[in-house]
XYZ file of C-alpha atoms in Angstrom:
658
model
C 3.083 31.308 10.060
C 1.687 27.804 9.760
C -0.471 26.173 7.120
C -4.152 26.134 8.022
C -5.947 22.832 8.242
C -7.507 21.976 4.909
C -5.591 24.684 3.045
C -3.371 23.931 0.081
C 0.261 23.222 0.996
C 2.541 26.233 0.437
C 4.488 26.305 -2.794
C 8.035 25.017 -2.594
C 10.725 27.715 -2.658
C 13.047 25.267 -4.419
C 12.812 24.738 -8.177
C 14.008 21.139 -8.130
C 15.363 19.809 -11.397
C 14.252 22.644 -13.694
C 16.327 25.745 -14.326
C 15.586 29.010 -12.540
C 13.581 31.438 -14.662
C 13.525 35.248 -14.471
C 10.507 35.128 -12.161
C 12.491 32.936 -9.744
C 15.174 35.553 -9.132
C 13.880 36.104 -5.592
C 14.755 32.456 -4.836
C 18.149 32.435 -6.567
C 21.013 32.455 -4.059
C 24.596 31.323 -3.733
C 25.811 32.922 -6.969
C 26.345 36.582 -6.042
C 30.001 36.678 -7.100
C 29.401 34.778 -10.318
C 26.410 36.984 -11.156
C 28.450 40.155 -10.635
C 31.461 38.914 -12.602
C 29.546 37.574 -15.592
C 27.393 40.707 -15.802
C 30.552 42.883 -15.840
C 32.283 40.707 -18.445
C 29.232 40.687 -20.719
C 28.957 44.466 -20.698
C 32.699 44.990 -21.231
C 33.487 42.477 -23.982
C 32.345 41.882 -27.501
C 32.272 38.117 -26.763
C 31.864 36.398 -23.392
C 31.841 32.601 -23.164
C 30.149 31.185 -20.064
C 30.902 27.495 -19.718
C 30.524 24.721 -17.170
C 29.408 21.144 -16.678
C 25.862 20.017 -17.374
C 23.678 20.753 -14.359
C 26.019 23.339 -12.838
C 23.428 26.096 -13.347
C 24.455 28.147 -16.390
C 20.887 28.755 -17.575
C 19.789 29.627 -14.033
C 22.686 32.048 -13.585
C 21.882 33.816 -16.849
C 18.092 34.007 -16.389
C 17.722 34.593 -12.634
C 21.095 36.178 -11.833
C 22.901 38.057 -14.583
C 20.007 39.515 -16.608
C 18.092 40.851 -13.572
C 21.332 42.430 -12.297
C 21.971 44.455 -15.448
C 19.892 47.603 -15.299
C 17.708 48.215 -18.326
C 18.588 51.889 -17.928
C 22.187 51.074 -18.786
C 21.745 48.427 -21.481
C 19.275 47.061 -24.010
C 18.938 43.395 -23.023
C 17.319 41.096 -25.571
C 15.489 37.837 -24.756
C 17.772 34.855 -24.223
C 18.405 33.236 -27.598
C 18.471 29.597 -28.633
C 19.802 28.064 -31.860
C 18.350 24.549 -31.896
C 17.280 24.082 -35.553
C 13.539 24.397 -35.998
C 11.339 21.673 -37.557
C 11.676 20.704 -41.194
C 10.166 23.194 -43.599
C 11.912 26.260 -42.199
C 13.400 28.312 -45.013
C 16.838 29.849 -44.891
C 19.572 29.120 -42.415
C 18.058 26.973 -39.616
C 20.254 28.498 -36.896
C 19.356 32.035 -37.965
C 15.658 31.100 -38.010
C 15.884 29.570 -34.531
C 17.675 32.594 -33.055
C 15.258 35.077 -34.601
C 12.299 33.057 -33.299
C 13.702 33.133 -29.748
C 14.299 36.886 -30.010
C 10.722 37.415 -31.179
C 8.743 34.720 -29.292
C 5.325 36.372 -29.581
C 5.197 36.520 -33.371
C 6.987 35.215 -36.441
C 9.886 37.603 -37.191
C 9.497 39.479 -40.465
C 13.238 39.707 -41.054
C 15.103 36.841 -42.709
C 18.604 37.751 -41.554
C 20.229 38.842 -38.309
C 21.248 42.173 -39.856
C 17.702 42.969 -41.016
C 16.254 42.026 -37.647
C 18.694 44.266 -35.757
C 18.110 47.175 -38.127
C 14.368 46.775 -37.758
C 14.499 46.931 -33.962
C 14.235 50.475 -32.498
C 17.532 51.660 -31.043
C 17.397 52.497 -27.353
C 19.269 55.531 -26.009
C 20.203 56.797 -22.573
C 18.993 60.079 -21.070
C 21.686 61.953 -22.947
C 20.589 60.532 -26.297
C 23.539 58.166 -26.680
C 22.889 54.575 -27.855
C 22.716 52.005 -25.084
C 24.895 48.886 -25.314
C 22.895 45.956 -26.715
C 23.367 42.683 -24.838
C 22.458 39.493 -26.673
C 22.912 35.948 -25.425
C 22.670 32.425 -26.772
C 21.985 29.785 -24.136
C 22.882 26.128 -24.700
C 25.115 27.191 -27.576
C 26.379 23.622 -27.810
C 23.290 23.108 -29.994
C 25.401 24.597 -32.777
C 27.801 21.667 -32.561
C 25.866 18.676 -31.197
C 23.712 16.200 -33.107
C 23.724 18.224 -36.314
C 26.886 17.217 -38.232
C 24.980 17.527 -41.487
C 24.540 21.269 -40.811
C 28.231 22.168 -40.645
C 27.995 24.542 -43.614
C 24.903 26.231 -42.211
C 26.583 26.597 -38.816
C 29.614 28.306 -40.365
C 27.348 30.619 -42.345
C 25.450 31.515 -39.178
C 28.590 32.269 -37.162
C 30.023 34.329 -40.021
C 26.817 36.378 -40.209
C 26.842 36.817 -36.440
C 30.487 37.957 -36.506
C 29.736 40.488 -39.260
C 26.834 41.852 -37.226
C 29.039 42.214 -34.139
C 31.617 44.033 -36.270
C 29.082 46.412 -37.782
C 27.574 47.293 -34.398
C 30.823 47.412 -32.403
C 30.689 51.204 -32.200
C 27.246 51.154 -30.582
C 28.143 48.321 -28.241
C 26.656 45.015 -29.409
C 27.802 42.393 -26.885
C 27.374 38.616 -27.233
C 27.316 36.012 -24.445
C 27.533 32.334 -25.372
C 26.579 29.839 -22.666
C 27.559 26.237 -23.344
C 28.619 22.964 -21.799
C 32.237 22.697 -20.830
C 32.854 19.742 -23.125
C 31.937 21.901 -26.140
C 34.383 24.698 -25.285
C 36.954 23.302 -27.705
C 34.378 23.378 -30.505
C 33.834 27.133 -30.159
C 37.525 28.068 -29.886
C 38.118 28.223 -33.684
C 35.388 30.866 -33.957
C 36.386 33.060 -31.020
C 38.731 35.400 -32.944
C 36.184 35.889 -35.691
C 33.419 36.729 -33.224
C 35.408 38.737 -30.698
C 38.094 40.541 -32.714
C 40.187 40.530 -29.538
C 37.577 41.780 -27.033
C 36.654 38.503 -25.388
C 36.394 36.797 -22.004
C 35.668 33.358 -20.647
C 34.050 32.435 -17.360
C 33.901 28.912 -15.947
C 30.933 28.234 -13.684
C 31.840 25.696 -11.026
C 29.762 23.781 -8.471
C 28.878 25.360 -5.129
C 31.465 25.642 -2.424
C 30.098 24.929 1.067
C 29.255 28.550 1.953
C 27.398 29.104 -1.307
C 25.534 25.799 -0.939
C 24.410 26.825 2.561
C 23.132 30.136 1.229
C 21.294 28.409 -1.628
C 19.663 26.055 0.868
C 18.769 28.599 3.578
C 17.785 31.826 1.902
C 14.893 30.608 -0.287
C 13.066 29.887 2.989
C 13.002 33.581 3.937
C 9.610 34.132 2.346
C 8.043 31.014 3.845
C 6.869 29.789 7.244
C 9.963 27.596 7.631
C 13.552 28.112 8.704
C 16.564 25.868 9.211
C 17.524 25.506 12.861
C 21.167 25.992 13.816
C 23.307 23.286 12.245
C 20.502 21.715 10.176
C 21.490 23.175 6.821
C 25.096 22.278 7.575
C 24.023 18.675 8.133
C 22.277 18.610 4.752
C 25.202 20.155 2.857
C 27.757 17.920 4.537
C 25.706 14.895 3.563
C 25.720 16.110 -0.043
C 29.512 16.490 0.147
C 29.961 12.982 1.558
C 30.744 10.279 -0.976
C 30.448 6.659 0.136
C 32.326 4.217 -2.071
C 32.030 0.433 -2.129
C 34.619 -1.623 -4.013
C 33.847 -4.892 -5.772
C 35.233 -6.833 -2.774
C 32.838 -5.035 -0.427
C 35.413 -2.668 1.041
C 33.785 0.627 1.967
C 35.312 4.081 2.194
C 34.072 7.618 2.702
C 35.337 10.773 0.996
C 34.398 14.372 1.850
C 34.576 16.545 -1.299
C 34.832 20.336 -1.412
C 31.859 21.150 -3.626
C 28.125 20.500 -4.035
C 26.379 20.073 -7.362
C 23.607 22.722 -7.643
C 21.176 20.345 -9.346
C 21.590 17.823 -6.523
C 21.075 20.515 -3.886
C 17.837 21.604 -5.550
C 16.583 18.034 -5.924
C 17.243 17.223 -2.260
C 15.909 20.531 -0.873
C 12.732 20.255 -2.968
C 12.209 16.669 -1.799
C 12.860 17.671 1.831
C 10.305 20.490 1.612
C 7.684 18.134 0.150
C 8.294 15.356 2.700
C 8.038 17.477 5.864
C 4.706 17.586 7.728
C 2.897 20.867 7.043
C 3.075 21.799 10.737
C 6.891 21.913 10.757
C 8.167 25.502 10.829
C 11.696 24.931 12.137
C 13.713 22.360 10.207
C 16.081 20.705 12.659
C 18.998 18.357 12.123
C 16.675 15.570 13.232
C 14.245 16.487 10.441
C 17.121 16.510 7.975
C 18.293 13.075 9.089
C 14.758 11.648 9.086
C 13.412 13.275 5.926
C 16.424 14.374 3.850
C 17.787 10.961 3.023
C 20.123 12.179 0.309
C 20.849 8.714 -1.035
C 17.133 7.940 -1.236
C 16.316 11.241 -2.923
C 19.123 10.827 -5.432
C 18.134 7.210 -6.012
C 14.611 8.375 -6.890
C 16.058 11.115 -9.072
C 18.146 8.532 -10.942
C 15.234 6.128 -11.149
C 12.923 8.729 -12.663
C 15.603 9.835 -15.121
C 16.359 6.269 -16.227
C 12.658 5.425 -16.545
C 12.063 8.504 -18.706
C 14.997 7.714 -20.993
C 13.948 4.066 -21.188
C 10.409 5.046 -22.214
C 11.672 7.491 -24.832
C 13.960 4.901 -26.429
C 11.884 1.749 -25.876
C 14.476 0.045 -23.678
C 14.162 -1.645 -20.282
C 15.327 0.783 -17.592
C 17.183 -2.084 -15.922
C 19.284 -2.524 -19.066
C 20.311 1.146 -18.962
C 21.128 0.911 -15.249
C 23.201 -2.248 -15.809
C 25.077 -0.499 -18.642
C 25.797 2.494 -16.397
C 27.069 0.233 -13.608
C 29.271 -1.809 -15.927
C 30.615 1.145 -17.918
C 30.986 3.967 -15.421
C 31.654 2.357 -12.031
C 35.030 0.685 -11.530
C 35.835 -2.324 -9.360
C 37.145 0.127 -6.760
C 33.763 1.831 -6.625
C 34.984 4.988 -8.361
C 33.873 6.691 -11.578
C 34.969 5.183 -14.879
C 34.915 6.721 -18.350
C 33.949 5.755 -21.888
C 34.481 7.541 -25.193
C 31.761 8.299 -27.698
C 31.932 6.369 -30.948
C 30.250 7.234 -34.217
C 26.923 5.651 -33.283
C 27.441 4.025 -29.874
C 29.187 4.554 -26.562
C 30.358 1.298 -24.999
C 27.539 -0.526 -26.785
C 24.747 1.927 -25.984
C 23.213 4.048 -28.796
C 24.458 7.607 -28.627
C 20.901 8.944 -28.609
C 20.387 7.238 -25.239
C 23.708 8.578 -23.938
C 22.798 12.123 -24.950
C 19.439 11.778 -23.185
C 21.218 10.671 -19.996
C 23.477 13.712 -20.299
C 20.446 15.986 -20.673
C 19.014 14.538 -17.451
C 22.225 15.120 -15.495
C 23.150 11.455 -15.092
C 26.219 11.677 -17.336
C 28.628 14.480 -18.176
C 31.005 14.769 -21.127
C 34.341 16.421 -21.814
C 36.608 16.723 -24.826
C 39.925 14.885 -24.685
C 42.311 14.675 -27.630
C 39.532 15.301 -30.108
C 37.094 12.769 -28.601
C 34.093 13.090 -26.284
C 34.454 11.118 -23.069
C 31.605 10.410 -20.675
C 31.486 9.766 -16.950
C 28.835 9.953 -14.230
C 27.809 13.511 -13.453
C 29.146 13.212 -9.889
C 30.614 10.676 -7.485
C 27.434 11.118 -5.425
C 25.533 9.187 -8.116
C 27.634 6.027 -7.818
C 25.604 4.428 -5.045
C 22.184 5.534 -6.393
C 23.087 4.002 -9.765
C 24.116 0.795 -8.015
C 20.878 0.528 -6.085
C 18.139 -1.615 -7.532
C 15.152 0.543 -8.407
C 11.824 -1.182 -7.688
C 10.098 0.814 -10.421
C 12.492 -0.603 -12.988
C 11.822 -4.133 -11.760
C 8.106 -3.452 -12.168
C 8.637 -2.163 -15.685
C 10.641 -5.255 -16.587
C 8.018 -7.497 -14.993
C 5.243 -5.914 -17.062
C 7.311 -6.273 -20.222
C 8.066 -9.931 -19.460
C 4.393 -10.668 -18.762
C 3.429 -8.969 -22.021
C 5.903 -11.238 -23.801
C 4.459 -14.287 -21.964
C 7.654 -14.944 -19.958
C 5.762 -15.627 -16.745
C 8.761 -16.865 -14.749
C 10.804 -13.744 -15.493
C 7.797 -11.562 -14.773
C 7.374 -13.170 -11.363
C 11.069 -12.780 -10.476
C 11.092 -9.114 -11.431
C 7.823 -8.376 -9.594
C 9.117 -10.096 -6.450
C 12.349 -8.076 -6.692
C 10.276 -4.900 -6.953
C 8.304 -5.891 -3.870
C 11.461 -6.713 -1.930
C 13.095 -3.393 -2.867
C 9.978 -1.265 -2.287
C 10.638 -0.665 1.416
C 8.111 1.862 2.705
C 7.014 2.909 -0.786
C 3.368 1.864 -0.580
C 2.627 2.618 -4.218
C 5.370 0.336 -5.493
C 4.220 -2.373 -3.069
C 0.619 -1.996 -4.223
C 1.577 -2.102 -7.897
C 3.809 -5.136 -7.322
C 1.032 -6.987 -5.480
C -1.417 -6.230 -8.283
C 1.068 -7.423 -10.896
C 1.794 -10.601 -8.915
C -1.947 -11.174 -8.910
C -1.996 -10.941 -12.708
C 0.921 -13.371 -12.854
C -0.883 -15.824 -10.550
C -3.883 -15.701 -12.890
C -1.603 -16.686 -15.767
C -0.390 -19.605 -13.630
C -4.011 -20.599 -12.904
C -3.367 -20.115 -9.164
C -6.693 -18.438 -8.402
C -6.304 -18.436 -4.624
C -2.923 -16.716 -4.761
C -4.202 -14.205 -7.298
C -7.165 -13.254 -5.115
C -4.918 -12.780 -2.097
C -2.600 -10.516 -4.107
C -5.503 -8.452 -5.475
C -6.998 -7.962 -2.012
C -3.635 -6.924 -0.562
C -3.156 -4.485 -3.438
C -6.626 -3.041 -2.836
C -5.804 -2.452 0.838
C -2.554 -0.666 -0.031
C -4.191 1.481 -2.703
C -6.886 2.356 -0.151
C -4.223 3.714 2.210
C -2.823 5.769 -0.679
C -6.250 7.160 -1.482
C -6.042 5.822 -5.043
C -9.734 5.068 -5.486
C -9.542 3.935 -9.099
C -6.768 1.433 -8.387
C -8.709 0.094 -5.384
C -11.691 -0.471 -7.646
C -9.672 -2.242 -10.305
C -8.004 -4.542 -7.771
C -11.340 -5.420 -6.162
C -12.806 -6.049 -9.614
C -9.989 -8.506 -10.304
C -10.665 -10.327 -7.033
C -14.403 -10.341 -7.695
C -13.995 -11.797 -11.175
C -11.867 -14.608 -9.751
C -14.455 -15.275 -7.036
C -17.009 -15.714 -9.835
C -14.719 -18.152 -11.630
C -14.368 -20.097 -8.392
C -18.138 -20.308 -7.944
C -18.170 -18.074 -4.835
C -20.830 -15.757 -6.198
C -21.881 -14.113 -2.926
C -18.268 -13.105 -2.318
C -18.024 -11.914 -5.905
C -21.105 -9.725 -5.456
C -19.626 -8.062 -2.360
C -16.259 -7.426 -4.020
C -17.740 -6.167 -7.273
C -20.213 -3.888 -5.489
C -17.267 -2.353 -3.637
C -15.448 -1.979 -6.956
C -18.419 -0.263 -8.636
C -18.681 2.321 -5.852
C -15.072 3.312 -6.601
C -15.131 3.154 -10.398
C -18.811 3.710 -11.247
C -18.240 4.575 -14.900
C -16.254 1.415 -15.690
C -18.984 -0.536 -17.450
C -17.018 -3.776 -17.607
C -17.095 -3.941 -13.811
C -20.812 -3.121 -13.707
C -21.439 -5.971 -16.135
C -19.377 -8.348 -14.003
C -21.448 -7.324 -10.969
C -24.665 -8.017 -12.882
C -23.482 -11.490 -13.852
C -22.405 -12.180 -10.261
C -25.875 -11.128 -9.035
C -27.477 -13.404 -11.631
C -25.309 -16.359 -10.609
C -26.150 -15.612 -6.960
C -29.878 -15.881 -7.734
C -30.723 -12.155 -8.005
C -31.747 -11.676 -11.654
C -33.870 -8.564 -11.041
C -31.003 -6.812 -9.274
C -28.757 -7.853 -12.141
C -31.091 -6.232 -14.698
C -31.190 -3.006 -12.660
C -27.379 -2.846 -12.684
C -27.306 -3.452 -16.436
C -29.953 -0.789 -17.021
C -27.710 1.675 -15.181
C -24.738 0.631 -17.304
C -26.677 1.043 -20.542
C -27.921 4.451 -19.387
C -24.255 5.492 -19.475
C -23.519 3.793 -22.817
C -26.514 2.391 -24.648
C -24.320 0.561 -27.162
C -22.125 -1.297 -24.694
C -21.912 -4.798 -26.151
C -21.134 -6.669 -22.919
C -24.018 -5.059 -21.042
C -26.471 -5.680 -23.910
C -25.377 -9.297 -24.156
C -25.728 -9.889 -20.403
C -29.140 -8.204 -20.176
C -30.415 -10.107 -23.211
C -29.366 -13.445 -21.716
C -30.995 -12.682 -18.344
C -34.218 -11.413 -19.957
C -34.432 -14.627 -21.983
C -34.203 -16.691 -18.801
C -36.908 -14.471 -17.249
C -39.281 -15.091 -20.173
C -39.083 -11.586 -21.688
C -38.461 -12.858 -25.199
C -39.147 -9.634 -27.139
C -36.835 -7.522 -24.995
C -34.229 -10.292 -25.008
C -34.235 -10.543 -28.799
C -33.969 -6.749 -29.038
C -30.782 -6.753 -26.937
C -29.270 -9.880 -28.448
C -30.032 -8.709 -31.962
C -27.641 -5.792 -31.414
C -24.721 -8.092 -30.511
C -24.835 -10.672 -33.265
C -21.061 -10.743 -33.850
C -18.737 -12.936 -31.772
C -21.545 -14.676 -29.894
C -20.494 -17.463 -27.543
C -22.453 -20.522 -26.487
C -24.250 -18.734 -23.599
C -25.514 -15.953 -25.873
C -26.514 -18.369 -28.646
C -28.446 -20.492 -26.152
C -30.232 -17.415 -24.718
C -31.169 -16.237 -28.218
C -32.395 -19.728 -29.098
C -34.616 -19.709 -25.986
C -36.023 -16.249 -26.814
C -36.734 -17.356 -30.404
C -38.483 -20.512 -29.185
C -40.641 -18.507 -26.761
C -41.577 -16.250 -29.694
C -42.690 -19.272 -31.723
C -39.738 -19.252 -34.124
C -38.900 -22.867 -33.427
C -36.924 -23.696 -36.555
C -34.499 -20.796 -36.046
C -34.382 -21.619 -32.342
C -33.423 -25.231 -33.010
C -30.540 -24.207 -35.279
C -29.072 -21.754 -32.768
C -29.605 -24.249 -29.954
C -27.580 -26.855 -31.819
C -24.793 -24.331 -32.419
C -24.762 -23.497 -28.717
C -24.826 -27.157 -27.680
C -21.757 -27.873 -29.797
C -19.716 -25.660 -27.449
C -21.614 -26.223 -24.208
C -19.248 -28.743 -22.582
C -20.030 -28.507 -18.814
C -21.946 -25.211 -18.958
C -25.098 -25.500 -16.808
C -26.976 -22.406 -18.074
C -26.356 -23.338 -21.729
C -27.555 -26.911 -21.223
C -30.679 -25.702 -19.399
C -31.553 -23.118 -22.080
C -31.213 -25.735 -24.840
C -33.298 -28.141 -22.724
C -36.036 -25.503 -22.524
C -35.884 -24.982 -26.305
C -36.322 -28.736 -26.814
C -39.231 -28.750 -24.365
C -40.957 -25.929 -26.269
C -40.358 -27.928 -29.476
C -42.038 -31.014 -27.969
C -38.782 -32.985 -27.556
C -39.512 -33.961 -23.933
C -37.018 -36.825 -23.668
C -34.151 -34.759 -25.020
C -35.226 -31.855 -22.803
C -35.186 -34.047 -19.703
C -31.776 -35.488 -20.560
C -30.228 -32.043 -21.115
C -31.850 -30.712 -17.939
C -30.306 -33.588 -16.009
C -26.893 -32.759 -17.480
C -27.422 -29.101 -16.556
C -28.092 -30.008 -12.924
C -24.774 -31.841 -12.694
C -22.754 -29.248 -14.668
C -20.122 -27.277 -12.823
C -18.506 -24.817 -15.255
C -20.607 -22.936 -14.374
C -23.421 -24.352 -12.301
C -27.055 -23.532 -12.918
C -27.906 -20.454 -10.767
C -30.151 -21.081 -7.726
C -33.192 -19.311 -9.180
C -33.100 -21.509 -12.318
C -32.587 -24.859 -10.614
C -36.332 -25.447 -10.060
C -36.870 -25.197 -13.825
C -34.086 -27.698 -14.425
C -35.473 -30.039 -11.802
C -38.966 -29.835 -13.303
C -37.698 -30.702 -16.766
C -35.377 -33.465 -15.583
C -38.039 -35.091 -13.390
C -40.036 -36.067 -16.453
C -37.740 -39.088 -16.886
C -35.398 -38.991 -13.890
C -35.883 -40.618 -10.543
C -37.113 -38.030 -8.000
C -34.078 -38.836 -5.824
C -31.896 -37.161 -8.487
C -33.701 -33.824 -8.340
C -31.388 -32.318 -5.753
C -28.264 -32.652 -7.849
């Protein structure tokens, strides 16, 4: 079976970073023994504690393995519970409220205690009329002990109530499974006797061994058009087991470990599936080597995780990466450790550290009463060391925002150098370097960067980004006086981002400067049909209409943009007023415009025309002469004859061509 041309790509059989859900049980492989053992322990013991490292797959095992295995004919299985305290305002014990809400997700539970909720739930019986065992579970039970030290009393009350419930229902078979991170196992030990009353079990979930990893990689493909060729899955798993270490002196070594982290296997398999051409039905070792670059996939995984944490905590991602390198990678290129303080871990706020743990970058364990952190796996050492171009881009944007242009340029160039074949990063870096060149007043360099960025975005099919880059180049062409080039670039931009009115207005001004005022008005009419109150479009149309002699229409537009008027708008309004016979008002606005005219050709010409209409011929001729020689900007071609006519009243005819 192959994908048809034009059809949507088939859904990936790998879940990636998220946990398996109940509906994913047909894709859940590699945990048959663990599923069987945990299901048996849960049904046989009053308390079962399932524990393991973050990212090892406890939630997946429970939801897609254990619960589907237990027959509903033999047990009453309740929805998986959670105990993360609910938002402020919840009455009663917050852990009780959270657990009841997870047991009754469709509606607010009427009961206010665990006992009342259980009593209010109909008892299920087997075919002989005997009560079925009731299996309840609490996933991520570390939420009882993490980040909520102020709720110690409430936690103890909750666990006491839970223990009493287990005791009351022991005859009818109420069974509790707690799933938690391995580093919180010590926190639950003091409560085990109270909860279990002797009938308890623990099960440690470990990473995949090679055979299980192969099954987890191969078998999800059974319902798809793809298969691994002989040896291909082995190549992928062996690469995941291979750890490459680099010491501070550059010495390199390779270690082959016995296990594979499930989260890493899912990340790499999902990325491999997405990167293969749709026509590939047999995944060979060559495909694995070409497309399943484990280091690259894990580097992207780390980069996305660090960027997300950085955004959440308003920190540069590069700072977090540097902290990880300094704190958790030794000079020998191996994993280091750091203990958690009251508010910080090795100088980093604990909130950031916890977020990195949640995203499977760090793992924690209890030692002598303290929490110690290390990288989730040796396989992350090199990805953490690698420079991430996205982080350089983020730092470059931040530096530019803070007006540190030199730092912004260094970071953007580092992003470009590290981008490799990532066209999006290259395009974004080129666009940002264009912005930086504008800050440096290097217009030529900025235009080159914008045009390169537009070409790269075009390859990516990112139409909006192409339009924005072309608009940037077009605006710079206008500033450089190359109006024909500006028109071409801005027309191309408008076709890609037609609803961006700022770009339409720029195109209209470029057309006006290029001597096409009627075309400019048509473009502005289209813009104002989209948004009739757009200030920039009204201002531009009013100025052009004033030059064209349409004084009533010009005053109508310019009267709607009276705030923050610059010299060009004041001069256009003065000209429209003068043409309407309101000479006194026109003279005042003309003087205000002239005070800021400097070397502005259109402003000087408009004021010259106002003076001419007021009978001040000498002043009009002088200002028209200045307009002809102005360069910032020049008088547009279609207005130069007017300037020449006014200036010739007192100037030598040989000066008319200026």
